[in-house]
Coordinates of C-alpha atoms and ligand atoms in Angstrom, one line a residue:
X1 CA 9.7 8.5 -27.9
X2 CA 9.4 8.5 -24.0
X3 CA 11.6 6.2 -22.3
X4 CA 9.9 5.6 -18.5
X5 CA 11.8 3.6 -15.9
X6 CA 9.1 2.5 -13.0
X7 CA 10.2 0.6 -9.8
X8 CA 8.5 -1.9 -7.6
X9 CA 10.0 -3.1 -4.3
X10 CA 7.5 -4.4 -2.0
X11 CA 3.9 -5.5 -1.7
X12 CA 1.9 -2.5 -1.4
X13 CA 3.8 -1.2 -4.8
X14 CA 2.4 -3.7 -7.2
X15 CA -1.2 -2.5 -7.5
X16 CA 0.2 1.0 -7.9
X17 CA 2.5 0.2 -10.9
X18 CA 0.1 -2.2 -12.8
X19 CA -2.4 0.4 -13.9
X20 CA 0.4 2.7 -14.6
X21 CA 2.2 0.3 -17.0
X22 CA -0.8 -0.6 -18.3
X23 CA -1.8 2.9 -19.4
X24 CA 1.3 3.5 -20.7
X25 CA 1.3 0.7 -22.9
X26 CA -2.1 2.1 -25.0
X27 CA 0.7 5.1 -26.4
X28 CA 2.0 2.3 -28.0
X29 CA 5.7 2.9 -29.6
X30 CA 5.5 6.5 -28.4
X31 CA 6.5 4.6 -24.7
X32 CA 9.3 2.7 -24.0
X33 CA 8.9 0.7 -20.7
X34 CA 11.8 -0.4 -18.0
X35 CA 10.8 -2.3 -14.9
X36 CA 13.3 -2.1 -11.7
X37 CA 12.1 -4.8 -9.0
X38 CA 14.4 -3.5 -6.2
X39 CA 13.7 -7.0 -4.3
X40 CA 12.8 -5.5 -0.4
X41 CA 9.7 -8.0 -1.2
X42 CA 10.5 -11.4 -3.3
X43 CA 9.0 -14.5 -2.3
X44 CA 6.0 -15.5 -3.7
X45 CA 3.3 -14.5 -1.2
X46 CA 4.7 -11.0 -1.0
X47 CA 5.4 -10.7 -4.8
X48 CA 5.6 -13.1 -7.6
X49 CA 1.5 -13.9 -6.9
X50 CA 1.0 -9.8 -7.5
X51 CA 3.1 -10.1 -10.6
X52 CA 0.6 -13.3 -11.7
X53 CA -2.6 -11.7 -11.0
X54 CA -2.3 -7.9 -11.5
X55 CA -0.4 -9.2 -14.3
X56 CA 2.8 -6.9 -14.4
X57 CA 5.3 -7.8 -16.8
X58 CA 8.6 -9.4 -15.9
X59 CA 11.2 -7.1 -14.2
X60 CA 14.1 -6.0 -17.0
X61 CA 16.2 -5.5 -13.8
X62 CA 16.5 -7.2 -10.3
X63 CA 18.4 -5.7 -8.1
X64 CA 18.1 -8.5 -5.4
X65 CA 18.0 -6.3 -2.4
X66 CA 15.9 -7.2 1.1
X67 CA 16.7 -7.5 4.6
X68 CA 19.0 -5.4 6.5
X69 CA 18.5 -2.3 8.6
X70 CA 16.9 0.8 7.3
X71 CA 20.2 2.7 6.2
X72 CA 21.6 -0.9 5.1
X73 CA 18.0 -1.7 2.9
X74 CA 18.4 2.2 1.4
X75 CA 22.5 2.5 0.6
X76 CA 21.8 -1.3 -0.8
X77 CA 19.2 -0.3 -3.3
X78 CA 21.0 3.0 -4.1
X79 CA 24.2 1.4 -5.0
X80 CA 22.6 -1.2 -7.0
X81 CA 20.2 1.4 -9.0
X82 CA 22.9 3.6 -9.9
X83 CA 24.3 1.5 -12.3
X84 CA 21.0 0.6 -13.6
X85 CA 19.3 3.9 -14.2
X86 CA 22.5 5.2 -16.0
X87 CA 22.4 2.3 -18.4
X88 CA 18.5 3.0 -19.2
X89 CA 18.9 7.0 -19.2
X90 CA 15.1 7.1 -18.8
X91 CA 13.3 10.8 -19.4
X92 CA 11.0 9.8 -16.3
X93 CA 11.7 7.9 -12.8
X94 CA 8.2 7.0 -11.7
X95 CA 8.1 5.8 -8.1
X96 CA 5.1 5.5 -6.0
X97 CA 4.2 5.4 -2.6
X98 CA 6.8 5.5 1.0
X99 CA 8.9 2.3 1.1
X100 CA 12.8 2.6 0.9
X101 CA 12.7 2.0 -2.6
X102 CA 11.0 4.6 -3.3
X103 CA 13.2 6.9 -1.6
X104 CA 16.5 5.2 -2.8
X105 CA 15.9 5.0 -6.1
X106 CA 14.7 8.7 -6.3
X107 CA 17.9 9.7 -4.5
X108 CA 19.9 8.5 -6.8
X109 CA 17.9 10.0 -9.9
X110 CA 17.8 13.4 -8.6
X111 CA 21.6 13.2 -8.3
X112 CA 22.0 12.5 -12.2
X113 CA 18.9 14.8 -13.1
X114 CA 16.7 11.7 -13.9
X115 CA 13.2 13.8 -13.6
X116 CA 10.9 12.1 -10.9
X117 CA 7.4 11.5 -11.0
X118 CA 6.0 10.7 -7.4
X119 CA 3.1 8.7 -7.6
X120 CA 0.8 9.3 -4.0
X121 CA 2.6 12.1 -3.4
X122 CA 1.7 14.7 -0.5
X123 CA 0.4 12.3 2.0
X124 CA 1.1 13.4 5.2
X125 CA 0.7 11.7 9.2
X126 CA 2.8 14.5 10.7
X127 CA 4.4 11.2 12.5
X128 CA 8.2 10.9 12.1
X129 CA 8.6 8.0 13.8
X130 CA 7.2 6.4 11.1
X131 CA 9.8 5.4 8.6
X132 CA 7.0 5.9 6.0
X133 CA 6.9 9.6 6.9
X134 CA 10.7 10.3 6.2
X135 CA 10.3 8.3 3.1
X136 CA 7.3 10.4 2.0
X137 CA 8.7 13.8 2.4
X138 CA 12.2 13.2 1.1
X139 CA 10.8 11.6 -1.9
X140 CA 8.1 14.5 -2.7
X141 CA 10.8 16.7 -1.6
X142 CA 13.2 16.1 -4.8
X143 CA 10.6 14.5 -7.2
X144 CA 9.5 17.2 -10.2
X145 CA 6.3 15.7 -11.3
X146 CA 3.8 15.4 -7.6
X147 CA 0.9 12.6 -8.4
X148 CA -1.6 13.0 -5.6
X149 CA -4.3 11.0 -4.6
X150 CA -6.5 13.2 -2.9
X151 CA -7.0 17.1 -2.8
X152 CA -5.5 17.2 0.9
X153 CA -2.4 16.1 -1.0
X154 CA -2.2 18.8 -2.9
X155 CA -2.9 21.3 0.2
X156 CA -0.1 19.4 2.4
X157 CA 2.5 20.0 -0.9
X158 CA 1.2 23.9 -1.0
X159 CA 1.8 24.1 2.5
X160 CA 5.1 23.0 2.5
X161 CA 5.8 25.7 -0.4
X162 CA 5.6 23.3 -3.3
X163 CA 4.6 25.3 -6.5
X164 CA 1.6 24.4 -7.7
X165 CA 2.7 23.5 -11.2
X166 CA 4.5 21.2 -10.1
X167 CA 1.2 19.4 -8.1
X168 CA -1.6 17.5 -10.2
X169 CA -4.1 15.1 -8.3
X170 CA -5.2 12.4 -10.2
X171 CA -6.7 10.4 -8.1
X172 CA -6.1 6.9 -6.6
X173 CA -4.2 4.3 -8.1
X174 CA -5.0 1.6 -5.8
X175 CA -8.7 2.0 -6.6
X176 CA -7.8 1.5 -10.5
X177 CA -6.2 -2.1 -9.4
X178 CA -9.6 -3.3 -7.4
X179 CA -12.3 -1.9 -9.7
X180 CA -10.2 -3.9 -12.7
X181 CA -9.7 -6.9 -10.8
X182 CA -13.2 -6.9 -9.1
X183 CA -14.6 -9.9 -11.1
X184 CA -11.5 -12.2 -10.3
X185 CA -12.0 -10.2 -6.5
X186 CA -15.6 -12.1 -7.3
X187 CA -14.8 -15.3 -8.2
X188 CA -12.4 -16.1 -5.3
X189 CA -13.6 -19.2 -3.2
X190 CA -11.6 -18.0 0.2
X191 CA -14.8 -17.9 2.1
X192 CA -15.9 -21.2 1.2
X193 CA -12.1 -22.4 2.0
X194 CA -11.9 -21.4 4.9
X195 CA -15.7 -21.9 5.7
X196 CA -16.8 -18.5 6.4
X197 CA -20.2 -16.6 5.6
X198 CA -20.5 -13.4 4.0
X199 CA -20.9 -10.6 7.0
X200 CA -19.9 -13.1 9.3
X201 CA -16.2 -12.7 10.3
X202 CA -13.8 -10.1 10.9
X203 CA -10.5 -9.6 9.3
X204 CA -7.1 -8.2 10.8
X205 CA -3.9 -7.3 9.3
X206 CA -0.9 -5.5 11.5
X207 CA 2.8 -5.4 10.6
X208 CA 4.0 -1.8 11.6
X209 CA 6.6 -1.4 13.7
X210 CA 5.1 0.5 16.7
X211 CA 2.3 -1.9 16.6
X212 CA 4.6 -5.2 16.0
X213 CA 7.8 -4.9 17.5
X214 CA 6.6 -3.6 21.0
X215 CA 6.2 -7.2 22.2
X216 CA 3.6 -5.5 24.9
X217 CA 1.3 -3.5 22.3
X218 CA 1.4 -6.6 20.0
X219 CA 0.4 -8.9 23.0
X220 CA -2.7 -6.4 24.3
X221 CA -3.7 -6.1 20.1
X222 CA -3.9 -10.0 20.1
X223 CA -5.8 -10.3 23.2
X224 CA -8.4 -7.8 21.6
X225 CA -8.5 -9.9 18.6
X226 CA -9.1 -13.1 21.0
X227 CA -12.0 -11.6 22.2
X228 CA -13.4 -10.2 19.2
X229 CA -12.8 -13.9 18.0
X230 CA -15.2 -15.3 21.0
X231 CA -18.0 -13.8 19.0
X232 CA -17.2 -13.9 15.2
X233 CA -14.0 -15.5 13.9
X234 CA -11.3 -13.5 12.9
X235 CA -8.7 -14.4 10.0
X236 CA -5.4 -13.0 10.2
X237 CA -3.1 -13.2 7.4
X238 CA -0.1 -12.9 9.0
X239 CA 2.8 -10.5 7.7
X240 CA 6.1 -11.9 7.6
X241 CA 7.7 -9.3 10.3
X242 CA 4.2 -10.2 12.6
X243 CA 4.8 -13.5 12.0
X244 CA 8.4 -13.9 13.3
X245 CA 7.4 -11.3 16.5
X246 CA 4.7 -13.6 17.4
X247 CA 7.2 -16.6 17.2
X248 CA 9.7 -15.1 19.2
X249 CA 7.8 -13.5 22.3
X250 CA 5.9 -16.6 22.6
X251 CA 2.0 -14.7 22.3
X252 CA -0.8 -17.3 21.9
X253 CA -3.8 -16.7 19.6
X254 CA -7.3 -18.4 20.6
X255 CA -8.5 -20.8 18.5
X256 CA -11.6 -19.0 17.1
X257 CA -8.8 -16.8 14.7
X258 CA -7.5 -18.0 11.5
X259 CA -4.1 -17.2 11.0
X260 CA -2.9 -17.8 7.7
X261 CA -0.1 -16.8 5.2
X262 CA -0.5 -13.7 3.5
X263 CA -2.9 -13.8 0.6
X264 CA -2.9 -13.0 -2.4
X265 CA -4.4 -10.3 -3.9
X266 CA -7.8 -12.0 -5.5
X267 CA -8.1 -13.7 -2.2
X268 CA -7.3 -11.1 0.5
X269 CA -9.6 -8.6 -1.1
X270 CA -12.3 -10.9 -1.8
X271 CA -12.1 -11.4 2.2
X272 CA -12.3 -7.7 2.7
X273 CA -15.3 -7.3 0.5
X274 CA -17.2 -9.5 2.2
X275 CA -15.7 -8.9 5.6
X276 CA -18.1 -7.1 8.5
X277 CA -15.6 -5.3 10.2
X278 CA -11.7 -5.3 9.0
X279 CA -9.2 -4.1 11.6
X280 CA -5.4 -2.9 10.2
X281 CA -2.6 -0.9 10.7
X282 CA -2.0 -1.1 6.6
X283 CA -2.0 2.6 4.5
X284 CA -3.1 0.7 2.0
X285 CA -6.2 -0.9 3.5
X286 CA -7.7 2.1 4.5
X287 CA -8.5 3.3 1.3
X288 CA -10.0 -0.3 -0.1
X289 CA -12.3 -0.4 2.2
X290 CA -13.5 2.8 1.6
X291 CA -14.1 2.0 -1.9
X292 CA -16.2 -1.1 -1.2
X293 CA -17.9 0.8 1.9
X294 CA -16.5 -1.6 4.2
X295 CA -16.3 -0.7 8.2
X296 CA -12.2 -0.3 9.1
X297 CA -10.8 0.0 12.2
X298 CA -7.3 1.8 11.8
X299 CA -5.2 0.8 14.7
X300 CA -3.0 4.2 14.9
X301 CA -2.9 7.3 16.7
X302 CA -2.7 9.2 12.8
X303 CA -3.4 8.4 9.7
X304 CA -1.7 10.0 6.5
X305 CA -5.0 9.4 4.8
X306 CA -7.4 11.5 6.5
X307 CA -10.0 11.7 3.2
X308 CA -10.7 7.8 4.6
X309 CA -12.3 9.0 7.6
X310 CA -13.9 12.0 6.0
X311 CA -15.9 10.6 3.3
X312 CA -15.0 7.2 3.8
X313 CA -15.6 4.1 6.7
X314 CA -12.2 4.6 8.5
X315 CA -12.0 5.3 12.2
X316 CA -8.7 5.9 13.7
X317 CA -8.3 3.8 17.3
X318 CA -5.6 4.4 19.5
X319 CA -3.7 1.3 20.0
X320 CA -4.6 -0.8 22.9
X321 CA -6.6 -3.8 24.0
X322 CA -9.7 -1.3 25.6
X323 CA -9.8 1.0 22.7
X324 CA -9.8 -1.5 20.3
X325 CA -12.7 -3.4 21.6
X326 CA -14.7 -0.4 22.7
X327 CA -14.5 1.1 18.9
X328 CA -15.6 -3.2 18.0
X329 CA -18.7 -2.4 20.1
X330 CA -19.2 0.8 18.7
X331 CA -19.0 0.3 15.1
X332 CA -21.5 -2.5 15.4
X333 CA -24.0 -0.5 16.4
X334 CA -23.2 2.3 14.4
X335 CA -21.3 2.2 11.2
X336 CA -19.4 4.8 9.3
X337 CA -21.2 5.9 6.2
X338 CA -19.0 6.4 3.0
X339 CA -19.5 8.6 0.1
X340 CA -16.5 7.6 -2.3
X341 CA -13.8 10.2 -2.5
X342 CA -13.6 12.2 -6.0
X343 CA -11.3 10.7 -8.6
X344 CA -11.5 7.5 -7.2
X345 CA -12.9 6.3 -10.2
X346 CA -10.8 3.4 -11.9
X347 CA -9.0 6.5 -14.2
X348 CA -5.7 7.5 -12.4
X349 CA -3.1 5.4 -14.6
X350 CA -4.3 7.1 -17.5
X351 CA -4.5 10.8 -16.0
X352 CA -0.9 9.4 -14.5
X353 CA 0.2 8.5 -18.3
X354 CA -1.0 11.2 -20.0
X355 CA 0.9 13.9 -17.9
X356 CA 4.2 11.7 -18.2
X357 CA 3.8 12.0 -22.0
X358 CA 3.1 15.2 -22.2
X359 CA 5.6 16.9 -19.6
X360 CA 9.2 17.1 -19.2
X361 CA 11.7 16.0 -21.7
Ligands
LIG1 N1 -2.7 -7.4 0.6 C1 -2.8 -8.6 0.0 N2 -2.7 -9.7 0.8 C2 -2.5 -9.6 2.2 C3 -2.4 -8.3 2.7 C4 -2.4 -7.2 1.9 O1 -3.1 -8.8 -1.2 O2 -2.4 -10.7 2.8 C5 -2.7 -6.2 -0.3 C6 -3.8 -5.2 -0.1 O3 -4.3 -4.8 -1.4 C7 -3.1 -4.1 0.6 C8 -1.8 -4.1 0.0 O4 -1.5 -5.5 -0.2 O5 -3.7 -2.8 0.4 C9 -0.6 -3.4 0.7 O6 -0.6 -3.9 2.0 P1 0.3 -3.6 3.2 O7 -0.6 -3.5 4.3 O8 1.4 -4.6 3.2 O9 1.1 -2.2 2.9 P2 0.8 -0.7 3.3 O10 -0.4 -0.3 2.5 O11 0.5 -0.6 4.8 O12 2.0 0.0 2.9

């Protein structure tokens, strides 16, 4: 029997662990299953409604940890896994994606020689002032097993002298959480809720740091969304971080955007589906709309999922009020075309299980 610990910490890990847990749990008694919920996210619009509708099971362990500085957030979650992971002596850690759980918790694994199984591994923006860079190459950097989404995963991990063996792309998780939940994705009444057409609105989402917490980037990025807004209305669930910038600098939104809370997952992708342009600054994002072939503005000088632009509808824009609305104008005219990128194909928790089963201990 293989005993698998996976952790979740904040919103963009729940539709990477669903699939996986779910896959695992078709081997039956062959699996045993721990779930760490490191708590970075733990209300209930940034997590208990993921846990509801992707329907993860219950955590077995909270470790009750948000807020705080980076180093503070990391060191928290570290000393409150230790304990955890040594009571639970799983044969695999699976973590996935580049928040500070991810990295903590894989710390303190490698230390005890906990094998680690990095789930989107080898995503690269060559930007270390993102704190989701560090996160990414420190984790890849000590996990065994290197889960990739992509093949310019795989050639990042080579390039940085990773032995092959050790690489295996299977493809994007993500993707296997929308094409499941696409009926529920279907049946979600947001557009008549908040009165909007199909094709007829646009919808933003911002919340990193070099975007949000430069009070004058955040102030020119909502005065290109106010006038965006003067032609088609704009809804903007609003990130807690954004949220609380917004507050505190005092910037005004015009009245033709819907701010709202953060959505749920039904809800905020059944906006995206249906949305004619979305403009973001989420990883996460990216790659949904180019599944659904939906026109994205990326507002960042990089991206560490270039395959989104390649095949996909993703266009990169350099922060800034001009930029922003020149690529608006643009994209209008002329939309990306998308080809969906290979393995993105609603499989990727069972490739995922099948090598944790088979490899290692
Ligand atoms: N999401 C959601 N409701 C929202 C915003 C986002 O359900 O109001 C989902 C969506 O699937 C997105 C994921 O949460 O891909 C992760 O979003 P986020 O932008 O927080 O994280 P990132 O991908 O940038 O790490």
């Amino acid at each position: 029997m293989k005993k698998i610990l996976s952790v979740v910490g904040a919103r963009p890990n729940f539709m990477k662990i669903a699939p996986i847990m779910r896959a695992l749990d078709a081997y039956g008694s062959d699996v045993q299953q721990t779930l760490v919920h490191t708590g970075q996210h733990f209300d209930e619009k940034m997590s208990d409604v993921f846990f509801r509708e992707l329907e993860l099971p219950k955590p077995d362990e909270h470790l009750g940890v948000s807020g705080g500085s980076h180093a503070v957030q990391t060191a928290r979650i570290m000393l409150e896994f230790e304990p955890v992971i040594l009571k639970h002596q799983p044969d695999w850690l699976v973590v996935v994606g580049d928040v500070n759980s991810t990295v903590a918790c894989s710390l303190v694994a490698s230390k005890i020689g906990v094998p680690i199984a990095h789930v989107e591994a080898g995503l690269r923006s060559r930007d270390n002032t993102m704190p989701e860079e560090i996160n990414r190459k420190v984790t890849d950097a000590i996990s065994d097993l290197l889960l990739t989404p992509s093949p310019d995963g795989d050639a990042n991990l080579i390039a940085e002298g990773v032995s092959a063996d050790r690489i295996h792309c299977v493809g994007n998780v993500m993707i296997d959480s929308l094409i499941r939940a696409l009926p529920k994705i279907e049946q979600s009444e947001i557009l008549s809720t908040l009165s909007l057409t199909a094709g007829g609105f646009v919808l933003a989402t911002l919340h990193r740091p070099s975007n949000v917490d430069d009070p004058q980037m955040l102030g020119q990025l909502i005065a290109a969304l106010n006038e965006v807004a003067t032609t088609l209305p704009v809804v903007f669930p609003v990130h807690p971080r954004t949220r609380s910038r917004l507050q505190s600098e005092g910037i005004e939104l015009a009245d033709g955007i819907r701010m709202v809370d953060p959505l749920g997952y039904f809800d905020f992708m059944g906006l995206m589906r249906s949305a004619k342009v979305v403009m973001t600054d989420s990883g996460g994002v990216q790659e949904e709309t180019t599944y659904l072939g939906v026109t994205c503005l990326t507002v960042r000088p990089n991206t560490e999922r270039p395959i989104t632009i390649s095949e996909g509808t993703n266009r990169l824009v350099q922060p800034g009020k001009d930029t922003l609305l020149a690529a608006w104008n643009e994209v209008q005219t002329n939309p990306p075309k998308r080809n969906c990128p290979k393995l993105w194909d609603g499989k990727a928790a069972e490739r995922i299980a099948a090598k944790l089963v088979q490899s290692g201990s």
